[in-house]
Amino acid sequence: ICHIPPGNPDNPQTIEIPASAWNAHQEHGDILGICPDRPVNTKKPWINPGEPKAGDELTCNTGKWKPVPDKFEYRWYVEGKQIDGAELAVYKTSVEHNKKKITCEVVGRTPGGPSKPEPSDPVVPRLDPPRPLEPPTLGPEGPKVGEKLTCKPGPFEPPAERIEYRWYLDEVLIPDAKGSTYELKEEQSGHKLTCEVIGYGPGEEPGDPSKSKPVEAEKKIKICHIPPGNPDNPQTIEIP
């Protein structure tokens, strides 16, 4: 018979007993005949989908075995650490798994005992970064020196959890301008300004940058103003 030792079921043994003792052994879960071979993996397990998004449900495929196991056991790992309670063929990921390696491990069982654990190759879930659906808008038109420009981002899909702003003067990045508003400086009169937005998702994954149409700051010129009625007192002034 194949004797399953109480307290040590993973170590069955083929033993001989008197035929008259079979009923007692059968009641304890022993099997008539020699113990079958333990399963050996011939094609390693794999995870579907192979390129998951964070939040997807993963399925651990058992691979191929010889002999075919009567049942399978599953374990899941994140970055090499076993996930408590994850013992099914499926595992639901979340945003916390973004860019982390996930593997599953399969053990096949026959009455002859368990196989050695067989791991899958890792998969790495990733978050979809926010994609801009429309460019940002910049206003007001024709801003004056000292006036604040406001950059209004368009919608993102999926929605952005954080938005980064950049400002450009004649297509050159303004290093210290990082907010949604920007105050026009005197030396920028007559120049073109644009703003750019970048959306970030829950895992700080940046989307593609999106740039506004440029607005041209009101240009000022200097003139020699001859006051009517007082032509002997001209003044240099700035006008739009």
PDB file of C-alpha atoms in Angstrom:
ATOM      1  CA  ILE A   1       0.000   0.000   0.000  1.00  0.00           C
ATOM      2  CA  CYS A   2       0.897   3.714  -0.201  1.00  0.00           C
ATOM      3  CA  HIS A   3       1.068   4.703   3.440  1.00  0.00           C
ATOM      4  CA  ILE A   4       0.393   8.356   4.268  1.00  0.00           C
ATOM      5  CA  PRO A   5       2.106   8.961   7.628  1.00  0.00           C
ATOM      6  CA  PRO A   6      -0.130  10.870  10.093  1.00  0.00           C
ATOM      7  CA  GLY A   7       1.415  14.260  10.769  1.00  0.00           C
ATOM      8  CA  ASN A   8       3.721  13.942   7.734  1.00  0.00           C
ATOM      9  CA  PRO A   9       1.438  13.590   4.690  1.00  0.00           C
ATOM     10  CA  ASP A  10       4.090  14.989   2.319  1.00  0.00           C
ATOM     11  CA  ASN A  11       6.257  11.910   2.825  1.00  0.00           C
ATOM     12  CA  PRO A  12       4.190   8.863   1.691  1.00  0.00           C
ATOM     13  CA  GLN A  13       5.870   5.447   1.648  1.00  0.00           C
ATOM     14  CA  THR A  14       5.187   2.178  -0.140  1.00  0.00           C
ATOM     15  CA  ILE A  15       4.933  -0.551   2.475  1.00  0.00           C
ATOM     16  CA  GLU A  16       3.671  -4.128   2.721  1.00  0.00           C
ATOM     17  CA  ILE A  17       0.960  -5.073   5.205  1.00  0.00           C
ATOM     18  CA  PRO A  18      -1.143  -8.148   5.870  1.00  0.00           C
ATOM     19  CA  ALA A  19      -4.262  -8.065   3.739  1.00  0.00           C
ATOM     20  CA  SER A  20      -6.308  -8.332   6.890  1.00  0.00           C
ATOM     21  CA  ALA A  21      -4.970  -4.923   8.036  1.00  0.00           C
ATOM     22  CA  TRP A  22      -6.080  -3.080   4.891  1.00  0.00           C
ATOM     23  CA  ASN A  23      -9.433  -1.858   6.225  1.00  0.00           C
ATOM     24  CA  ALA A  24      -7.781  -0.075   9.138  1.00  0.00           C
ATOM     25  CA  HIS A  25      -5.180   1.561   6.884  1.00  0.00           C
ATOM     26  CA  GLN A  26      -7.853   2.600   4.389  1.00  0.00           C
ATOM     27  CA  GLU A  27      -9.744   4.403   7.141  1.00  0.00           C
ATOM     28  CA  HIS A  28      -6.598   6.476   7.824  1.00  0.00           C
ATOM     29  CA  GLY A  29      -6.320   7.584   4.183  1.00  0.00           C
ATOM     30  CA  ASP A  30      -3.767   5.075   2.865  1.00  0.00           C
ATOM     31  CA  ILE A  31      -4.009   4.009  -0.794  1.00  0.00           C
ATOM     32  CA  LEU A  32      -3.993   0.500  -2.222  1.00  0.00           C
ATOM     33  CA  GLY A  33      -0.976  -0.101  -4.448  1.00  0.00           C
ATOM     34  CA  ILE A  34       2.460   1.451  -4.650  1.00  0.00           C
ATOM     35  CA  CYS A  35       2.867   5.185  -4.152  1.00  0.00           C
ATOM     36  CA  PRO A  36       2.762   7.086  -7.451  1.00  0.00           C
ATOM     37  CA  ASP A  37       5.633   9.302  -8.476  1.00  0.00           C
ATOM     38  CA  ARG A  38       5.736  12.871  -7.286  1.00  0.00           C
ATOM     39  CA  PRO A  39       4.921  15.388 -10.047  1.00  0.00           C
ATOM     40  CA  VAL A  40       7.813  16.869 -12.016  1.00  0.00           C
ATOM     41  CA  ASN A  41       7.381  20.162 -13.874  1.00  0.00           C
ATOM     42  CA  THR A  42       8.118  19.954 -17.616  1.00  0.00           C
ATOM     43  CA  LYS A  43       6.968  23.451 -18.590  1.00  0.00           C
ATOM     44  CA  LYS A  44       7.241  26.190 -15.993  1.00  0.00           C
ATOM     45  CA  PRO A  45       4.203  28.179 -14.787  1.00  0.00           C
ATOM     46  CA  TRP A  46       3.476  31.572 -16.323  1.00  0.00           C
ATOM     47  CA  ILE A  47       1.346  34.612 -15.492  1.00  0.00           C
ATOM     48  CA  ASN A  48      -1.367  36.174 -17.661  1.00  0.00           C
ATOM     49  CA  PRO A  49      -1.395  38.920 -18.768  1.00  0.00           C
ATOM     50  CA  GLY A  50       2.337  39.144 -19.420  1.00  0.00           C
ATOM     51  CA  GLU A  51       2.332  42.949 -19.496  1.00  0.00           C
ATOM     52  CA  PRO A  52      -0.286  43.892 -16.901  1.00  0.00           C
ATOM     53  CA  LYS A  53      -1.483  47.280 -15.790  1.00  0.00           C
ATOM     54  CA  ALA A  54      -1.513  48.047 -12.080  1.00  0.00           C
ATOM     55  CA  GLY A  55      -5.010  47.065 -10.938  1.00  0.00           C
ATOM     56  CA  ASP A  56      -5.323  44.085 -13.306  1.00  0.00           C
ATOM     57  CA  GLU A  57      -6.205  40.592 -12.089  1.00  0.00           C
ATOM     58  CA  LEU A  58      -3.363  38.141 -12.699  1.00  0.00           C
ATOM     59  CA  THR A  59      -3.804  34.433 -13.413  1.00  0.00           C
ATOM     60  CA  CYS A  60      -1.138  31.860 -12.585  1.00  0.00           C
ATOM     61  CA  ASN A  61      -1.108  29.134 -15.242  1.00  0.00           C
ATOM     62  CA  THR A  62       0.195  25.843 -13.835  1.00  0.00           C
ATOM     63  CA  GLY A  63       2.407  24.857 -16.761  1.00  0.00           C
ATOM     64  CA  LYS A  64       2.881  21.158 -17.600  1.00  0.00           C
ATOM     65  CA  TRP A  65       3.645  18.265 -15.249  1.00  0.00           C
ATOM     66  CA  LYS A  66       4.413  14.560 -15.330  1.00  0.00           C
ATOM     67  CA  PRO A  67       2.525  12.758 -13.906  1.00  0.00           C
ATOM     68  CA  VAL A  68      -0.428  15.141 -13.945  1.00  0.00           C
ATOM     69  CA  PRO A  69      -1.071  16.338 -10.369  1.00  0.00           C
ATOM     70  CA  ASP A  70      -4.372  15.692  -8.636  1.00  0.00           C
ATOM     71  CA  LYS A  71      -4.336  19.256  -7.329  1.00  0.00           C
ATOM     72  CA  PHE A  72      -2.233  22.407  -7.289  1.00  0.00           C
ATOM     73  CA  GLU A  73      -1.211  24.876  -4.617  1.00  0.00           C
ATOM     74  CA  TYR A  74      -0.358  28.514  -5.369  1.00  0.00           C
ATOM     75  CA  ARG A  75       1.724  31.208  -3.740  1.00  0.00           C
ATOM     76  CA  TRP A  76       2.263  34.803  -4.893  1.00  0.00           C
ATOM     77  CA  TYR A  77       5.295  37.029  -4.323  1.00  0.00           C
ATOM     78  CA  VAL A  78       6.046  40.745  -4.675  1.00  0.00           C
ATOM     79  CA  GLU A  79       9.714  41.613  -5.045  1.00  0.00           C
ATOM     80  CA  GLY A  80      10.543  38.146  -3.679  1.00  0.00           C
ATOM     81  CA  LYS A  81       8.393  38.481  -0.553  1.00  0.00           C
ATOM     82  CA  GLN A  82       5.444  36.102  -0.135  1.00  0.00           C
ATOM     83  CA  ILE A  83       2.032  37.784  -0.049  1.00  0.00           C
ATOM     84  CA  ASP A  84       0.088  36.684   3.008  1.00  0.00           C
ATOM     85  CA  GLY A  85      -3.205  35.010   2.147  1.00  0.00           C
ATOM     86  CA  ALA A  86      -2.586  34.911  -1.629  1.00  0.00           C
ATOM     87  CA  GLU A  87      -3.106  31.182  -2.226  1.00  0.00           C
ATOM     88  CA  LEU A  88      -5.414  31.071  -5.256  1.00  0.00           C
ATOM     89  CA  ALA A  89      -4.684  30.845  -8.971  1.00  0.00           C
ATOM     90  CA  VAL A  90      -5.681  34.514  -9.372  1.00  0.00           C
ATOM     91  CA  TYR A  91      -4.361  37.643  -7.686  1.00  0.00           C
ATOM     92  CA  LYS A  92      -5.721  41.196  -7.937  1.00  0.00           C
ATOM     93  CA  THR A  93      -3.039  43.875  -8.199  1.00  0.00           C
ATOM     94  CA  SER A  94      -3.345  47.525  -7.119  1.00  0.00           C
ATOM     95  CA  VAL A  95      -1.594  50.847  -7.720  1.00  0.00           C
ATOM     96  CA  GLU A  96       0.891  49.894  -4.978  1.00  0.00           C
ATOM     97  CA  HIS A  97       2.264  47.211  -7.311  1.00  0.00           C
ATOM     98  CA  ASN A  98       3.338  49.753  -9.934  1.00  0.00           C
ATOM     99  CA  LYS A  99       6.806  48.831 -11.297  1.00  0.00           C
ATOM    100  CA  LYS A 100       7.193  45.908  -8.856  1.00  0.00           C
ATOM    101  CA  LYS A 101       8.073  42.349  -9.856  1.00  0.00           C
ATOM    102  CA  ILE A 102       5.326  39.803  -9.171  1.00  0.00           C
ATOM    103  CA  THR A 103       5.769  36.034  -9.437  1.00  0.00           C
ATOM    104  CA  CYS A 104       3.601  33.016  -8.709  1.00  0.00           C
ATOM    105  CA  GLU A 105       4.779  29.648  -7.453  1.00  0.00           C
ATOM    106  CA  VAL A 106       3.059  26.325  -8.090  1.00  0.00           C
ATOM    107  CA  VAL A 107       3.248  23.037  -6.195  1.00  0.00           C
ATOM    108  CA  GLY A 108       1.660  19.960  -7.802  1.00  0.00           C
ATOM    109  CA  ARG A 109       0.378  17.106  -5.643  1.00  0.00           C
ATOM    110  CA  THR A 110      -0.292  13.424  -6.236  1.00  0.00           C
ATOM    111  CA  PRO A 111      -0.817  10.681  -3.621  1.00  0.00           C
ATOM    112  CA  GLY A 112       2.939  10.208  -3.974  1.00  0.00           C
ATOM    113  CA  GLY A 113       3.524  13.613  -2.433  1.00  0.00           C
ATOM    114  CA  PRO A 114       4.145  17.222  -3.438  1.00  0.00           C
ATOM    115  CA  SER A 115       6.457  18.459  -6.150  1.00  0.00           C
ATOM    116  CA  LYS A 116       9.173  20.951  -5.463  1.00  0.00           C
ATOM    117  CA  PRO A 117       7.868  24.541  -5.772  1.00  0.00           C
ATOM    118  CA  GLU A 118       8.080  25.810  -9.350  1.00  0.00           C
ATOM    119  CA  PRO A 119       8.207  29.622  -9.831  1.00  0.00           C
ATOM    120  CA  SER A 120       7.039  31.626 -12.827  1.00  0.00           C
ATOM    121  CA  ASP A 121       8.950  34.389 -14.521  1.00  0.00           C
ATOM    122  CA  PRO A 122       8.075  37.818 -13.064  1.00  0.00           C
ATOM    123  CA  VAL A 123       5.627  40.307 -14.509  1.00  0.00           C
ATOM    124  CA  VAL A 124       5.789  44.031 -13.730  1.00  0.00           C
ATOM    125  CA  PRO A 125       2.447  45.887 -13.522  1.00  0.00           C
ATOM    126  CA  ARG A 126       2.524  49.507 -14.655  1.00  0.00           C
ATOM    127  CA  LEU A 127       0.143  52.400 -14.323  1.00  0.00           C
ATOM    128  CA  ASP A 128      -1.191  54.156 -17.386  1.00  0.00           C
ATOM    129  CA  PRO A 129       0.157  57.724 -17.129  1.00  0.00           C
ATOM    130  CA  PRO A 130      -2.383  60.557 -17.504  1.00  0.00           C
ATOM    131  CA  ARG A 131      -2.886  61.420 -21.185  1.00  0.00           C
ATOM    132  CA  PRO A 132      -3.807  65.029 -22.033  1.00  0.00           C
ATOM    133  CA  LEU A 133      -7.038  65.157 -24.033  1.00  0.00           C
ATOM    134  CA  GLU A 134      -6.798  68.897 -24.754  1.00  0.00           C
ATOM    135  CA  PRO A 135      -3.942  71.409 -24.526  1.00  0.00           C
ATOM    136  CA  PRO A 136      -3.889  73.943 -21.697  1.00  0.00           C
ATOM    137  CA  THR A 137      -5.225  77.454 -22.266  1.00  0.00           C
ATOM    138  CA  LEU A 138      -3.296  80.599 -21.394  1.00  0.00           C
ATOM    139  CA  GLY A 139      -4.766  83.992 -20.648  1.00  0.00           C
ATOM    140  CA  PRO A 140      -5.468  86.806 -20.772  1.00  0.00           C
ATOM    141  CA  GLU A 141      -4.619  87.758 -24.339  1.00  0.00           C
ATOM    142  CA  GLY A 142      -2.167  90.629 -24.741  1.00  0.00           C
ATOM    143  CA  PRO A 143      -1.134  90.763 -21.068  1.00  0.00           C
ATOM    144  CA  LYS A 144       0.435  93.916 -19.683  1.00  0.00           C
ATOM    145  CA  VAL A 145       3.591  94.209 -17.593  1.00  0.00           C
ATOM    146  CA  GLY A 146       2.775  93.317 -13.974  1.00  0.00           C
ATOM    147  CA  GLU A 147      -0.301  91.331 -14.975  1.00  0.00           C
ATOM    148  CA  LYS A 148      -0.632  87.663 -14.017  1.00  0.00           C
ATOM    149  CA  LEU A 149      -1.022  85.011 -16.676  1.00  0.00           C
ATOM    150  CA  THR A 150      -3.020  81.892 -15.761  1.00  0.00           C
ATOM    151  CA  CYS A 151      -2.368  78.440 -17.239  1.00  0.00           C
ATOM    152  CA  LYS A 152      -5.515  76.254 -17.187  1.00  0.00           C
ATOM    153  CA  PRO A 153      -4.850  72.556 -17.925  1.00  0.00           C
ATOM    154  CA  GLY A 154      -7.242  70.553 -20.070  1.00  0.00           C
ATOM    155  CA  PRO A 155      -8.690  67.177 -19.009  1.00  0.00           C
ATOM    156  CA  PHE A 156      -6.538  64.049 -18.567  1.00  0.00           C
ATOM    157  CA  GLU A 157      -7.406  60.379 -19.033  1.00  0.00           C
ATOM    158  CA  PRO A 158      -6.947  58.787 -16.542  1.00  0.00           C
ATOM    159  CA  PRO A 159      -7.292  61.853 -14.292  1.00  0.00           C
ATOM    160  CA  ALA A 160      -4.045  63.398 -13.096  1.00  0.00           C
ATOM    161  CA  GLU A 161      -3.369  63.349  -9.364  1.00  0.00           C
ATOM    162  CA  ARG A 162      -0.734  66.064  -9.686  1.00  0.00           C
ATOM    163  CA  ILE A 163       0.084  68.607 -12.392  1.00  0.00           C
ATOM    164  CA  GLU A 164       3.472  70.128 -13.095  1.00  0.00           C
ATOM    165  CA  TYR A 165       3.695  73.526 -14.818  1.00  0.00           C
ATOM    166  CA  ARG A 166       6.454  74.971 -17.001  1.00  0.00           C
ATOM    167  CA  TRP A 167       6.666  78.413 -18.594  1.00  0.00           C
ATOM    168  CA  TYR A 168       8.495  79.468 -21.742  1.00  0.00           C
ATOM    169  CA  LEU A 169       9.565  82.864 -23.063  1.00  0.00           C
ATOM    170  CA  ASP A 170      10.024  82.761 -26.843  1.00  0.00           C
ATOM    171  CA  GLU A 171      10.256  78.926 -26.547  1.00  0.00           C
ATOM    172  CA  VAL A 172      13.038  79.143 -23.925  1.00  0.00           C
ATOM    173  CA  LEU A 173      12.278  77.598 -20.506  1.00  0.00           C
ATOM    174  CA  ILE A 174      11.920  80.063 -17.622  1.00  0.00           C
ATOM    175  CA  PRO A 175      13.727  78.121 -14.858  1.00  0.00           C
ATOM    176  CA  ASP A 176      12.033  79.585 -11.773  1.00  0.00           C
ATOM    177  CA  ALA A 177       8.459  79.573 -13.149  1.00  0.00           C
ATOM    178  CA  LYS A 178       6.704  76.456 -11.820  1.00  0.00           C
ATOM    179  CA  GLY A 179       3.201  77.501 -10.754  1.00  0.00           C
ATOM    180  CA  SER A 180      -0.124  77.779 -12.530  1.00  0.00           C
ATOM    181  CA  THR A 181       0.255  81.599 -12.711  1.00  0.00           C
ATOM    182  CA  TYR A 182       3.093  83.839 -13.865  1.00  0.00           C
ATOM    183  CA  GLU A 183       3.545  87.587 -13.462  1.00  0.00           C
ATOM    184  CA  LEU A 184       4.754  89.346 -16.564  1.00  0.00           C
ATOM    185  CA  LYS A 185       8.015  91.247 -16.124  1.00  0.00           C
ATOM    186  CA  GLU A 186       8.933  94.532 -17.756  1.00  0.00           C
ATOM    187  CA  GLU A 187      11.720  93.064 -19.877  1.00  0.00           C
ATOM    188  CA  GLN A 188       9.259  90.502 -21.286  1.00  0.00           C
ATOM    189  CA  SER A 189       7.137  93.149 -22.959  1.00  0.00           C
ATOM    190  CA  GLY A 190       6.519  92.286 -26.600  1.00  0.00           C
ATOM    191  CA  HIS A 191       7.647  88.673 -26.214  1.00  0.00           C
ATOM    192  CA  LYS A 192       5.666  85.446 -26.601  1.00  0.00           C
ATOM    193  CA  LEU A 193       4.860  83.257 -23.589  1.00  0.00           C
ATOM    194  CA  THR A 194       3.563  79.691 -23.456  1.00  0.00           C
ATOM    195  CA  CYS A 195       2.824  77.282 -20.628  1.00  0.00           C
ATOM    196  CA  GLU A 196       3.220  73.516 -20.532  1.00  0.00           C
ATOM    197  CA  VAL A 197       1.537  70.972 -18.257  1.00  0.00           C
ATOM    198  CA  ILE A 198       2.506  67.402 -17.307  1.00  0.00           C
ATOM    199  CA  GLY A 199       0.036  65.143 -15.491  1.00  0.00           C
ATOM    200  CA  TYR A 200       1.190  62.567 -12.925  1.00  0.00           C
ATOM    201  CA  GLY A 201      -0.723  59.464 -11.849  1.00  0.00           C
ATOM    202  CA  PRO A 202      -0.876  57.708  -8.465  1.00  0.00           C
ATOM    203  CA  GLY A 203       2.530  56.115  -8.963  1.00  0.00           C
ATOM    204  CA  GLU A 204       4.127  59.420 -10.014  1.00  0.00           C
ATOM    205  CA  GLU A 205       4.247  58.160 -13.597  1.00  0.00           C
ATOM    206  CA  PRO A 206       4.421  61.248 -15.847  1.00  0.00           C
ATOM    207  CA  GLY A 207       2.279  61.590 -18.944  1.00  0.00           C
ATOM    208  CA  ASP A 208       3.216  63.412 -22.141  1.00  0.00           C
ATOM    209  CA  PRO A 209       3.727  67.178 -21.851  1.00  0.00           C
ATOM    210  CA  SER A 210       1.073  69.408 -23.403  1.00  0.00           C
ATOM    211  CA  LYS A 211       1.779  73.014 -24.407  1.00  0.00           C
ATOM    212  CA  SER A 212      -0.587  75.969 -24.793  1.00  0.00           C
ATOM    213  CA  LYS A 213      -0.822  78.337 -27.717  1.00  0.00           C
ATOM    214  CA  PRO A 214       1.450  81.361 -27.205  1.00  0.00           C
ATOM    215  CA  VAL A 215       0.216  84.751 -26.088  1.00  0.00           C
ATOM    216  CA  GLU A 216       2.154  87.908 -26.947  1.00  0.00           C
ATOM    217  CA  ALA A 217       2.724  90.365 -24.155  1.00  0.00           C
ATOM    218  CA  GLU A 218       1.719  93.931 -24.877  1.00  0.00           C
ATOM    219  CA  LYS A 219       4.680  95.750 -26.344  1.00  0.00           C
ATOM    220  CA  LYS A 220       5.718  99.134 -24.995  1.00  0.00           C
ATOM    221  CA  ILE A 221       7.718 101.736 -26.869  1.00  0.00           C
ATOM    222  CA  LYS A 222       9.454 104.865 -25.721  1.00  0.00           C
ATOM    223  CA  ILE A 223       8.495 108.164 -27.282  1.00  0.00           C
ATOM    224  CA  CYS A 224       9.365 111.794 -26.799  1.00  0.00           C
ATOM    225  CA  HIS A 225       6.059 113.294 -25.736  1.00  0.00           C
ATOM    226  CA  ILE A 226       5.536 116.980 -26.595  1.00  0.00           C
ATOM    227  CA  PRO A 227       2.880 118.237 -24.184  1.00  0.00           C
ATOM    228  CA  PRO A 228       0.230 120.303 -25.938  1.00  0.00           C
ATOM    229  CA  GLY A 229       0.517 123.889 -24.749  1.00  0.00           C
ATOM    230  CA  ASN A 230       3.944 123.235 -23.278  1.00  0.00           C
ATOM    231  CA  PRO A 231       6.184 122.269 -26.185  1.00  0.00           C
ATOM    232  CA  ASP A 232       9.299 123.461 -24.380  1.00  0.00           C
ATOM    233  CA  ASN A 233       8.990 120.624 -21.799  1.00  0.00           C
ATOM    234  CA  PRO A 234       9.154 117.330 -23.765  1.00  0.00           C
ATOM    235  CA  GLN A 235       9.189 114.064 -21.809  1.00  0.00           C
ATOM    236  CA  THR A 236      10.357 110.548 -22.625  1.00  0.00           C
ATOM    237  CA  ILE A 237       7.497 108.146 -21.831  1.00  0.00           C
ATOM    238  CA  GLU A 238       6.472 104.540 -22.553  1.00  0.00           C
ATOM    239  CA  ILE A 239       3.236 103.766 -24.346  1.00  0.00           C
ATOM    240  CA  PRO A 240       1.635 100.548 -25.719  1.00  0.00           C
TER     241      PRO A 240
END
